[in-house]
Amino acid sequence: MKKLLLSLSLFLAFAFTNAQTQQGNKFLEVGTSFTPSTVSSTGINFTTTDKLNTFNVGAEGGYFVADNLAFKAGLGYGDVNYDGKNLGSAFSYKVGVKYYAGGFIPLGVDFNGADVKGSNSNPNYVGLSAGYAWFVGDQVSFEPHGRYDISTNNDYKNVFSLGLGINVFFK
């Protein structure tokens, strides 16, 4: 009996989760990082590392081109300060793909960067992410994740971060 209930629960959970990530659906994601993130953040965060302080506000959205596979893009805006000196504002962007393996393990690959006003060089990264999607109701998921941003510019370091995304799904 326990095996039957467990099997039924897993089946219903998979069927329920898969509904949000079906082809044609859209989503809006707002996230934050709990560890140092990059200057090119499209989430909501405040980061202090060494003498660099960044504040960003942004969001991402996506469209499922196939079941469990979405193209996504994000925009963000923030301020950058280094050693007490305001370096100006930063306009951040991100484009990439997100795949929900098994319907609940989000894997992402993206290109992200920022235009930092007042800086001689702008950061660009190739980002890799993996996490877990905990679906709450028909339209919301919480997605804790790990992320590794590989810098394409020698002026910036590679960054590993941990974060949480909150997604709202639309049909």
Coordinates of C-alpha atoms in Angstrom, one line a residue:
M1 CA 0.0 0.0 0.0
K2 CA 2.8 2.4 0.8
K3 CA 4.5 1.7 -2.5
L4 CA 1.2 2.4 -4.3
L5 CA 0.7 5.7 -2.5
L6 CA 4.3 6.7 -3.1
S7 CA 4.0 5.9 -6.8
L8 CA 0.7 7.8 -7.1
S9 CA 2.2 10.8 -5.3
L10 CA 5.2 10.9 -7.5
F11 CA 3.1 10.5 -10.6
L12 CA 0.8 13.4 -9.6
A13 CA 3.7 15.6 -8.6
F14 CA 5.5 15.0 -11.9
A15 CA 2.2 15.6 -13.9
F16 CA 1.5 18.7 -11.9
T17 CA 5.0 20.2 -12.3
N18 CA 5.2 19.4 -15.9
A19 CA 2.1 21.6 -16.5
Q20 CA 4.0 24.9 -15.8
T21 CA 6.9 24.1 -18.2
Q22 CA 4.8 23.0 -21.2
Q23 CA 5.4 24.5 -24.6
G24 CA 3.8 27.9 -25.1
N25 CA 3.9 28.9 -21.5
K26 CA 5.8 32.0 -20.3
F27 CA 7.4 32.9 -17.0
L28 CA 8.7 35.9 -15.0
E29 CA 11.6 35.3 -12.6
V30 CA 12.9 37.5 -9.8
G31 CA 15.9 36.2 -8.0
T32 CA 18.6 37.1 -5.5
S33 CA 22.1 35.9 -4.6
F34 CA 23.2 34.9 -1.1
T35 CA 26.9 34.9 -2.0
P36 CA 28.9 37.3 -4.2
S37 CA 27.5 37.6 -7.6
T38 CA 28.6 39.5 -10.7
V39 CA 28.3 43.1 -11.7
S40 CA 26.0 41.9 -14.4
S41 CA 23.2 40.8 -12.2
T42 CA 19.6 40.8 -13.5
G43 CA 18.2 40.0 -10.0
I44 CA 17.8 41.9 -6.8
N45 CA 20.9 42.0 -4.7
F46 CA 23.5 44.0 -2.9
T47 CA 27.1 42.6 -2.9
T48 CA 30.2 43.7 -1.2
T49 CA 33.5 42.0 -2.2
D50 CA 36.9 43.5 -1.5
K51 CA 36.4 47.2 -2.2
L52 CA 33.6 46.7 -4.8
N53 CA 30.0 47.3 -3.9
T54 CA 27.2 46.6 -6.3
F55 CA 23.4 47.1 -6.1
N56 CA 21.1 45.7 -8.7
V57 CA 17.4 45.5 -9.4
G58 CA 16.1 43.4 -12.3
A59 CA 14.0 40.5 -13.6
E60 CA 14.0 37.8 -16.2
G61 CA 11.4 36.4 -18.4
G62 CA 11.1 33.4 -20.6
Y63 CA 9.0 31.5 -23.2
F64 CA 8.9 27.7 -23.4
V65 CA 9.7 26.7 -27.0
A66 CA 9.3 23.0 -26.2
D67 CA 8.2 21.1 -23.1
N68 CA 10.7 21.9 -20.3
L69 CA 12.9 24.1 -22.6
A70 CA 12.7 27.9 -22.4
F71 CA 14.5 30.8 -24.0
K72 CA 15.0 33.6 -21.5
A73 CA 16.2 37.1 -21.3
G74 CA 16.7 39.5 -18.4
L75 CA 17.4 43.2 -17.7
G76 CA 18.8 44.9 -14.6
Y77 CA 19.9 48.2 -13.4
G78 CA 22.2 49.1 -10.5
D79 CA 25.0 51.2 -9.1
V80 CA 28.7 50.3 -8.8
N81 CA 31.1 51.7 -6.2
Y82 CA 34.8 50.9 -5.8
D83 CA 36.8 51.9 -2.7
G84 CA 34.1 54.5 -1.8
K85 CA 34.1 56.1 -5.3
N86 CA 30.9 55.9 -7.4
L87 CA 31.8 54.4 -10.7
G88 CA 28.4 55.1 -12.1
S89 CA 25.4 53.0 -13.0
A90 CA 25.3 49.6 -14.6
F91 CA 22.8 48.4 -17.1
S92 CA 22.8 44.5 -17.0
Y93 CA 21.5 42.0 -19.6
K94 CA 21.2 38.2 -19.9
V95 CA 20.1 35.9 -22.8
G96 CA 20.1 32.1 -22.6
V97 CA 18.2 28.9 -22.2
K98 CA 16.7 27.1 -19.3
Y99 CA 15.9 23.4 -19.3
Y100 CA 13.9 21.6 -16.6
A101 CA 15.4 18.1 -16.5
G102 CA 12.7 15.7 -15.2
G103 CA 10.4 18.7 -14.9
F104 CA 11.9 20.0 -11.7
I105 CA 15.7 20.4 -12.1
P106 CA 16.4 23.7 -13.8
L107 CA 19.6 23.8 -15.8
G108 CA 20.7 27.0 -17.4
V109 CA 23.3 28.4 -19.9
D110 CA 23.4 32.1 -20.7
F111 CA 25.5 35.0 -21.8
N112 CA 25.3 38.0 -19.5
G113 CA 27.1 41.3 -19.1
A114 CA 26.8 44.9 -18.2
D115 CA 27.4 48.3 -19.5
V116 CA 29.1 50.1 -16.5
K117 CA 29.1 53.9 -17.0
G118 CA 32.4 55.4 -16.1
S119 CA 34.4 52.1 -16.4
N120 CA 37.1 51.4 -19.0
S121 CA 36.0 47.8 -19.3
N122 CA 32.6 46.1 -19.1
P123 CA 32.1 42.6 -17.7
N124 CA 30.8 39.7 -19.8
Y125 CA 30.3 36.2 -18.6
V126 CA 29.1 32.8 -19.8
G127 CA 26.9 31.6 -17.0
L128 CA 26.1 28.0 -15.9
S129 CA 23.4 27.2 -13.4
A130 CA 21.6 24.2 -11.8
G131 CA 19.1 24.0 -9.0
Y132 CA 15.8 22.5 -7.9
A133 CA 12.3 23.8 -8.7
W134 CA 9.8 23.5 -5.9
F135 CA 6.4 24.2 -7.4
V136 CA 3.8 25.8 -5.2
G137 CA 0.4 25.8 -6.7
D138 CA -0.3 26.2 -10.4
Q139 CA 1.8 29.3 -11.1
V140 CA 4.7 29.7 -8.7
S141 CA 8.0 28.0 -8.1
F142 CA 10.9 28.6 -5.7
E143 CA 14.2 27.6 -7.2
P144 CA 17.3 27.5 -5.1
H145 CA 20.3 27.2 -7.3
G146 CA 24.1 27.3 -7.8
R147 CA 25.6 29.4 -10.5
Y148 CA 29.1 29.7 -12.0
D149 CA 29.9 32.8 -14.2
I150 CA 33.0 32.4 -16.4
S151 CA 34.4 35.8 -17.3
T152 CA 35.2 36.5 -20.9
N153 CA 37.2 39.7 -19.9
N154 CA 40.5 39.5 -18.0
D155 CA 39.6 42.5 -15.9
Y156 CA 36.9 40.5 -14.1
K157 CA 37.1 37.2 -12.1
N158 CA 35.0 34.0 -12.5
V159 CA 32.3 33.9 -9.8
F160 CA 30.4 31.1 -8.0
S161 CA 27.2 32.1 -6.3
L162 CA 24.2 30.6 -4.6
G163 CA 20.8 32.1 -5.0
L164 CA 17.0 31.8 -5.0
G165 CA 14.7 32.5 -7.9
I166 CA 11.0 33.0 -7.6
N167 CA 9.1 32.2 -10.8
V168 CA 5.5 33.0 -11.8
F169 CA 4.2 31.0 -14.8
F170 CA 1.6 32.1 -17.3
K171 CA -0.3 30.3 -20.1

